[in-house]
PDB file of C-alpha atoms in Angstrom:
ATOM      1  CA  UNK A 177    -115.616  16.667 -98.084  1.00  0.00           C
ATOM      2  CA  UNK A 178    -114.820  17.213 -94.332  1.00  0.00           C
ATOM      3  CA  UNK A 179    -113.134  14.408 -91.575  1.00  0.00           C
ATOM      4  CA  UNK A 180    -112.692  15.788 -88.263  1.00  0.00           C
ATOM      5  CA  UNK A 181    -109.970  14.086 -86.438  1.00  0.00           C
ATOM      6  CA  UNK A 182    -109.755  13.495 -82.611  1.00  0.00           C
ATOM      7  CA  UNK A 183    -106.655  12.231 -81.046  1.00  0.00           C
ATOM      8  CA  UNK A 184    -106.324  11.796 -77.264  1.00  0.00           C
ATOM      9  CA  UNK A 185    -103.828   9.954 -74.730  1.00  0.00           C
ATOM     10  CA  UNK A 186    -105.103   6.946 -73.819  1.00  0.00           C
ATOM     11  CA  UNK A 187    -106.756   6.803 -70.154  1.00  0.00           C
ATOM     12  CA  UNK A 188    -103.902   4.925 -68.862  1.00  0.00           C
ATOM     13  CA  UNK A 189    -101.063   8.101 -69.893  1.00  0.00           C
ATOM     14  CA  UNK A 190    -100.318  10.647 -67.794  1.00  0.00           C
ATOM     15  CA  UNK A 191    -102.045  14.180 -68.789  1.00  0.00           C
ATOM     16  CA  UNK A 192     -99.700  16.380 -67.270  1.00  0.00           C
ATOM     17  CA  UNK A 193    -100.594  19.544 -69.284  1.00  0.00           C
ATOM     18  CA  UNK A 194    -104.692  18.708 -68.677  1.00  0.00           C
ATOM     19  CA  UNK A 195    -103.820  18.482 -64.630  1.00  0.00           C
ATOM     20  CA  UNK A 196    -101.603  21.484 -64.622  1.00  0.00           C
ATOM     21  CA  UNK A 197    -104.943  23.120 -66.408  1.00  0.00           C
ATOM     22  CA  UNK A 198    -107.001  21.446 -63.691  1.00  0.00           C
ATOM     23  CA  UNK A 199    -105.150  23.250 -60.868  1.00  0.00           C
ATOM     24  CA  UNK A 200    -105.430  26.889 -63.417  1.00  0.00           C
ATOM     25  CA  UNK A 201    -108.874  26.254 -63.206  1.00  0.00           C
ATOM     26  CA  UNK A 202    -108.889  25.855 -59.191  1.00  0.00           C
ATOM     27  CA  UNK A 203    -106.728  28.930 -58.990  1.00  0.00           C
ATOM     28  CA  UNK A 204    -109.164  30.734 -61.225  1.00  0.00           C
ATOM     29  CA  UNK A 205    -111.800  29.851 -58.161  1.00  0.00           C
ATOM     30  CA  UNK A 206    -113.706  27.494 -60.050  1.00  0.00           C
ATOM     31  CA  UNK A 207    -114.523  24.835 -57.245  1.00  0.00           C
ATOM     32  CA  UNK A 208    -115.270  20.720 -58.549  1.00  0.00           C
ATOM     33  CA  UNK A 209    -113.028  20.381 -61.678  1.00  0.00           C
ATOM     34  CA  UNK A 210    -112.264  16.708 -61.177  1.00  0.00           C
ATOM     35  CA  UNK A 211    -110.272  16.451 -63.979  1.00  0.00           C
ATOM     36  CA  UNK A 212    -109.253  17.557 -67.214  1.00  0.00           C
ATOM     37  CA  UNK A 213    -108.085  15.645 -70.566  1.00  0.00           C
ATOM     38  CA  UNK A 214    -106.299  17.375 -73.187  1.00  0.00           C
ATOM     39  CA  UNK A 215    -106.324  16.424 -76.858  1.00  0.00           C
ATOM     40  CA  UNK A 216    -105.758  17.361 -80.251  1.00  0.00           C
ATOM     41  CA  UNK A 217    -108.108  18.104 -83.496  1.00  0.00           C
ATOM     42  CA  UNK A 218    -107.707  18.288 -86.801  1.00  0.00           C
ATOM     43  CA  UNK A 219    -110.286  19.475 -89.297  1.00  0.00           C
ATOM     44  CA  UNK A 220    -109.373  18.096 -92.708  1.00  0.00           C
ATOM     45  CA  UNK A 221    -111.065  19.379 -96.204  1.00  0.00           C
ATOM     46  CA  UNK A 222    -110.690  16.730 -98.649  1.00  0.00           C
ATOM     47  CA  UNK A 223    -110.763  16.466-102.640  1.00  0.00           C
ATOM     48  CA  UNK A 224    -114.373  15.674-104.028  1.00  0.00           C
ATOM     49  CA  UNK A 225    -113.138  12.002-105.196  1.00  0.00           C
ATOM     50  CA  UNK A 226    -114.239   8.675-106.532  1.00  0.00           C
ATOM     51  CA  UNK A 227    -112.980   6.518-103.431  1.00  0.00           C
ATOM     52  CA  UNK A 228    -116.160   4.683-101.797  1.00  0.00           C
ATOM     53  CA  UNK A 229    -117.155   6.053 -98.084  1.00  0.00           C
ATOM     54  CA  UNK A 230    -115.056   2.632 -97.132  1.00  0.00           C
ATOM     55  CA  UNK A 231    -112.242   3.827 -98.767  1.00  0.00           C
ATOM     56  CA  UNK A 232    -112.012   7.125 -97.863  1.00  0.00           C
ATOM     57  CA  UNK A 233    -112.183   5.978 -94.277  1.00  0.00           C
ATOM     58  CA  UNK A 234    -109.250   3.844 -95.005  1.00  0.00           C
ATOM     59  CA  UNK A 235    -107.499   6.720 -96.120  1.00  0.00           C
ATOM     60  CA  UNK A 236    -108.349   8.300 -92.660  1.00  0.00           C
ATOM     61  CA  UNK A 237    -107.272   5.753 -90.728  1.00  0.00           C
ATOM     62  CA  UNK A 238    -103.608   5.828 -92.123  1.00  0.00           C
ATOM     63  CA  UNK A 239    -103.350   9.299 -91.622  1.00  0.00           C
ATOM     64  CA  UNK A 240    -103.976   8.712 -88.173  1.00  0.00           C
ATOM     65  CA  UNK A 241    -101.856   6.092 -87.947  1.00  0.00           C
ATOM     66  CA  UNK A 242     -98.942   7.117 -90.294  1.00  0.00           C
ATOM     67  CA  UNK A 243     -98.498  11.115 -89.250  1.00  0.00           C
ATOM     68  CA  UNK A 244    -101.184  12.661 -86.874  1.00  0.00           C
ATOM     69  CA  UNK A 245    -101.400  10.090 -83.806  1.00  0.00           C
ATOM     70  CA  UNK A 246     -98.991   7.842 -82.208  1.00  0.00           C
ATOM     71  CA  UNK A 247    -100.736   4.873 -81.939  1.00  0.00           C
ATOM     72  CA  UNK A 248     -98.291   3.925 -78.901  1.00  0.00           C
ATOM     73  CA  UNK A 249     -99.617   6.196 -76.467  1.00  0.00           C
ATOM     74  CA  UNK A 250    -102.957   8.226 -78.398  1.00  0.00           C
ATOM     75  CA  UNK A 251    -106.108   7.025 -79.264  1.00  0.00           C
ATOM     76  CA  UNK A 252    -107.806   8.853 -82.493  1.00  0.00           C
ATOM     77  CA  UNK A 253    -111.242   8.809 -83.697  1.00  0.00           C
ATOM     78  CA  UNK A 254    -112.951  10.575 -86.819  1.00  0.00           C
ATOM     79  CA  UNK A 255    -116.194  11.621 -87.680  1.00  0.00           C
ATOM     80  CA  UNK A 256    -116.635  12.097 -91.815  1.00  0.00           C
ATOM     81  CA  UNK A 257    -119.133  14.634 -93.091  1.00  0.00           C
ATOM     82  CA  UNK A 258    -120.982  15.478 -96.911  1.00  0.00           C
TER      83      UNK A 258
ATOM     84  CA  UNK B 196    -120.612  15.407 -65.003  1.00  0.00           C
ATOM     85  CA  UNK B 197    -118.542  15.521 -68.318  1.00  0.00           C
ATOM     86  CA  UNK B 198    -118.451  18.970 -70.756  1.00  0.00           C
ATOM     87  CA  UNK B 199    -116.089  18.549 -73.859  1.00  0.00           C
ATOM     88  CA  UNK B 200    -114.567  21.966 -75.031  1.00  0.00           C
ATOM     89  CA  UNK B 201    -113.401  22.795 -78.850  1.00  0.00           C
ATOM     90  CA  UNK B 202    -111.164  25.822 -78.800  1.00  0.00           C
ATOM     91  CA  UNK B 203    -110.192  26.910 -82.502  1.00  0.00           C
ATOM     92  CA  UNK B 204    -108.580  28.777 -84.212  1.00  0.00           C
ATOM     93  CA  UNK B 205    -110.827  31.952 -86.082  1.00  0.00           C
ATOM     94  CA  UNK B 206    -111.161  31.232 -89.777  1.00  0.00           C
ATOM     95  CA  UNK B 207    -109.437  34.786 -90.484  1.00  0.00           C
ATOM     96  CA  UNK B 208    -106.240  33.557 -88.472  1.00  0.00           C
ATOM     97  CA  UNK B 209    -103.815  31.578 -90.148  1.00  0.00           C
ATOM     98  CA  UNK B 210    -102.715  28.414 -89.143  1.00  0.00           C
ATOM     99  CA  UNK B 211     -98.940  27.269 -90.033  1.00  0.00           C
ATOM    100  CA  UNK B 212     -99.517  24.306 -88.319  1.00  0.00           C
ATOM    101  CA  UNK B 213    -101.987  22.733 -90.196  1.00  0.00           C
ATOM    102  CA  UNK B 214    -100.480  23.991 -93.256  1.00  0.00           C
ATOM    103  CA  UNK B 215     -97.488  21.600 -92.222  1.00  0.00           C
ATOM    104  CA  UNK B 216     -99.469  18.948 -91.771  1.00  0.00           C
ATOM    105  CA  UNK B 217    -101.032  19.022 -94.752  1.00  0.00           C
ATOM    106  CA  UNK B 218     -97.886  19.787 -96.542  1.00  0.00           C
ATOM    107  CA  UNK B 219     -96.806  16.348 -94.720  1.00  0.00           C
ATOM    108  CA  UNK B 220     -99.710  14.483 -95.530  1.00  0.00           C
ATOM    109  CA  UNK B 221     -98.744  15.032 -99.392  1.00  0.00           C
ATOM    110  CA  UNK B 222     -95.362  14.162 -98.812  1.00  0.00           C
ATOM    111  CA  UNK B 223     -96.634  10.981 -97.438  1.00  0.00           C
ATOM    112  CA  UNK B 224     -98.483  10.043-100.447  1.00  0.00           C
ATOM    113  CA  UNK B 225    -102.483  11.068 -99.541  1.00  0.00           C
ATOM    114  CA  UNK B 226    -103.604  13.083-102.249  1.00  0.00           C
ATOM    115  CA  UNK B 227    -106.284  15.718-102.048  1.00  0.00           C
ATOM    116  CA  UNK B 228    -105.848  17.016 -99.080  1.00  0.00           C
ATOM    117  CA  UNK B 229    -107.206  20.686 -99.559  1.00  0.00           C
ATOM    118  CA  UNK B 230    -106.758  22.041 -96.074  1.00  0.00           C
ATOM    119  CA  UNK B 231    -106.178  21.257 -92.522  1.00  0.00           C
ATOM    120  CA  UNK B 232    -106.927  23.217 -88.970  1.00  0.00           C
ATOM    121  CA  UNK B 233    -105.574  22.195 -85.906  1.00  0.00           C
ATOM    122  CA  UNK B 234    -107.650  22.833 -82.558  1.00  0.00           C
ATOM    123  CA  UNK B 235    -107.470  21.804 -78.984  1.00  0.00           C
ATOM    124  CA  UNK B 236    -109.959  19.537 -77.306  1.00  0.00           C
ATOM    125  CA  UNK B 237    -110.456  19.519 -73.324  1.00  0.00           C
ATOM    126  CA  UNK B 238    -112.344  17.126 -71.739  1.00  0.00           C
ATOM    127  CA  UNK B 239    -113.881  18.402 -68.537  1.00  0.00           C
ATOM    128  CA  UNK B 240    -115.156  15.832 -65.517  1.00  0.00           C
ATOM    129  CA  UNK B 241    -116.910  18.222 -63.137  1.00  0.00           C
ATOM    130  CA  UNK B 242    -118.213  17.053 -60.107  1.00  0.00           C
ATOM    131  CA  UNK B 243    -122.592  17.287 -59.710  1.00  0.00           C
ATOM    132  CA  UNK B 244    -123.637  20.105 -58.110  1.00  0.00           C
ATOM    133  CA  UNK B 245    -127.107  22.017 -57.748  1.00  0.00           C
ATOM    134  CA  UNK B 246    -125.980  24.036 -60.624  1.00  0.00           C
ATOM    135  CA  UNK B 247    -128.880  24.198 -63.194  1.00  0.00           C
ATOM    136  CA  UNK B 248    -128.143  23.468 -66.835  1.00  0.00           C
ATOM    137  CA  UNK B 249    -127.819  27.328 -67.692  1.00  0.00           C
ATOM    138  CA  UNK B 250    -125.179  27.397 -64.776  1.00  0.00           C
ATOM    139  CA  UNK B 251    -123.372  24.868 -65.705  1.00  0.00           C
ATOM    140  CA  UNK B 252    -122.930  26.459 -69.132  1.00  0.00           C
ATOM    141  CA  UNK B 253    -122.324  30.069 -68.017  1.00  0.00           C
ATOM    142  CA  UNK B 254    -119.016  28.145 -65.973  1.00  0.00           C
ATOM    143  CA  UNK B 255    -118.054  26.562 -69.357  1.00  0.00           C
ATOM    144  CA  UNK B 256    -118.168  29.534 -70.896  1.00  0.00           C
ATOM    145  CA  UNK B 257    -116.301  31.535 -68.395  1.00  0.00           C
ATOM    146  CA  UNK B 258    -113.603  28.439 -68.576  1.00  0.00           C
ATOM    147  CA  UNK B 259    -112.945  29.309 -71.878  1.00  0.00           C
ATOM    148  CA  UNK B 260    -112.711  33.130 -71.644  1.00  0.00           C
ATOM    149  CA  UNK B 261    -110.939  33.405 -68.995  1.00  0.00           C
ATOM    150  CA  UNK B 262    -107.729  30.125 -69.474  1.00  0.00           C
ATOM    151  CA  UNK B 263    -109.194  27.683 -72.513  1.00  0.00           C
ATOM    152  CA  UNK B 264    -109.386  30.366 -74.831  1.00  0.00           C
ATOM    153  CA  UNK B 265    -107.957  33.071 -76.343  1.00  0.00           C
ATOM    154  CA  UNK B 266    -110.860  34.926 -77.471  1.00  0.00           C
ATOM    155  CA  UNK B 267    -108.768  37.247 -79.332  1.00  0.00           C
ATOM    156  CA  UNK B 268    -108.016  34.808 -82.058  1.00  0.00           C
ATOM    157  CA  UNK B 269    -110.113  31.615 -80.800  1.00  0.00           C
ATOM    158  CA  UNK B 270    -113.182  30.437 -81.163  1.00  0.00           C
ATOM    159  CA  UNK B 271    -114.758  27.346 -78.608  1.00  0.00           C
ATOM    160  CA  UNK B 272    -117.527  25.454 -78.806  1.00  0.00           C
ATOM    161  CA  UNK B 273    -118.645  22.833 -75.928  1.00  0.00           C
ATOM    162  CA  UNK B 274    -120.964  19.738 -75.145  1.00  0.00           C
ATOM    163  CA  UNK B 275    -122.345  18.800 -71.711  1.00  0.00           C
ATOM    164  CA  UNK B 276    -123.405  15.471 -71.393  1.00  0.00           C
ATOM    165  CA  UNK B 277    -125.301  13.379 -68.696  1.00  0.00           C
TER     166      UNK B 277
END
């Protein structure tokens, strides 16, 4: 089974590496980037298992929370697929 | 206008990063955890412009060749929405 994993900074945080790509991108000559956002992903293959889709969305979750976002300044969000 | 970009890593490459992660995640207790691949995610607002669809893409694409991307060892993907 596949989860992909999205984790982002919040709106309200600071992107400094996403701006300093923003001005690359203006450098590079291409005009009307407004803005840019960077984040992280994380393509997880799972065991086959007997958890429930519930549960295995659970499981997710405290990943996200426990190890691959920091819930203080990220936001995450997971899509689950098979 | 908003375009998200993937960049990847190429399945041939290997990836110590994830392989720490997942090496973490069983050290945290979730079990089954087969394999894990770390990417980048941009998120792109671009201002409208007369640019038709096929443009707009062609600029995305160039994005990614030319700073998102290493091509050399990366794949991307995008979506262009609204």
């Amino acid at each position: 089974m596949k989860a992909t994993v999205i984790v982002e900074l919040k709106p309200s945080v600071l992107d400094p590496q996403g701006k300093a790509i923003q001005h690359s991108l203006s450098s590079l000559g291409f005009a009307g980037v407004e803005d840019v956002r960077v984040g992280k992903l994380f393509r997880l293959t799972l065991a086959e298992s007997e958890q429930t889709g519930e549960g295995i969305e659970n499981t997710i979750r405290q990943m996200c929370e426990r190890l691959l976002a920091n819930t203080v300044v990220e936001n995450f969000s997971y899509t689950i697929e098979e």
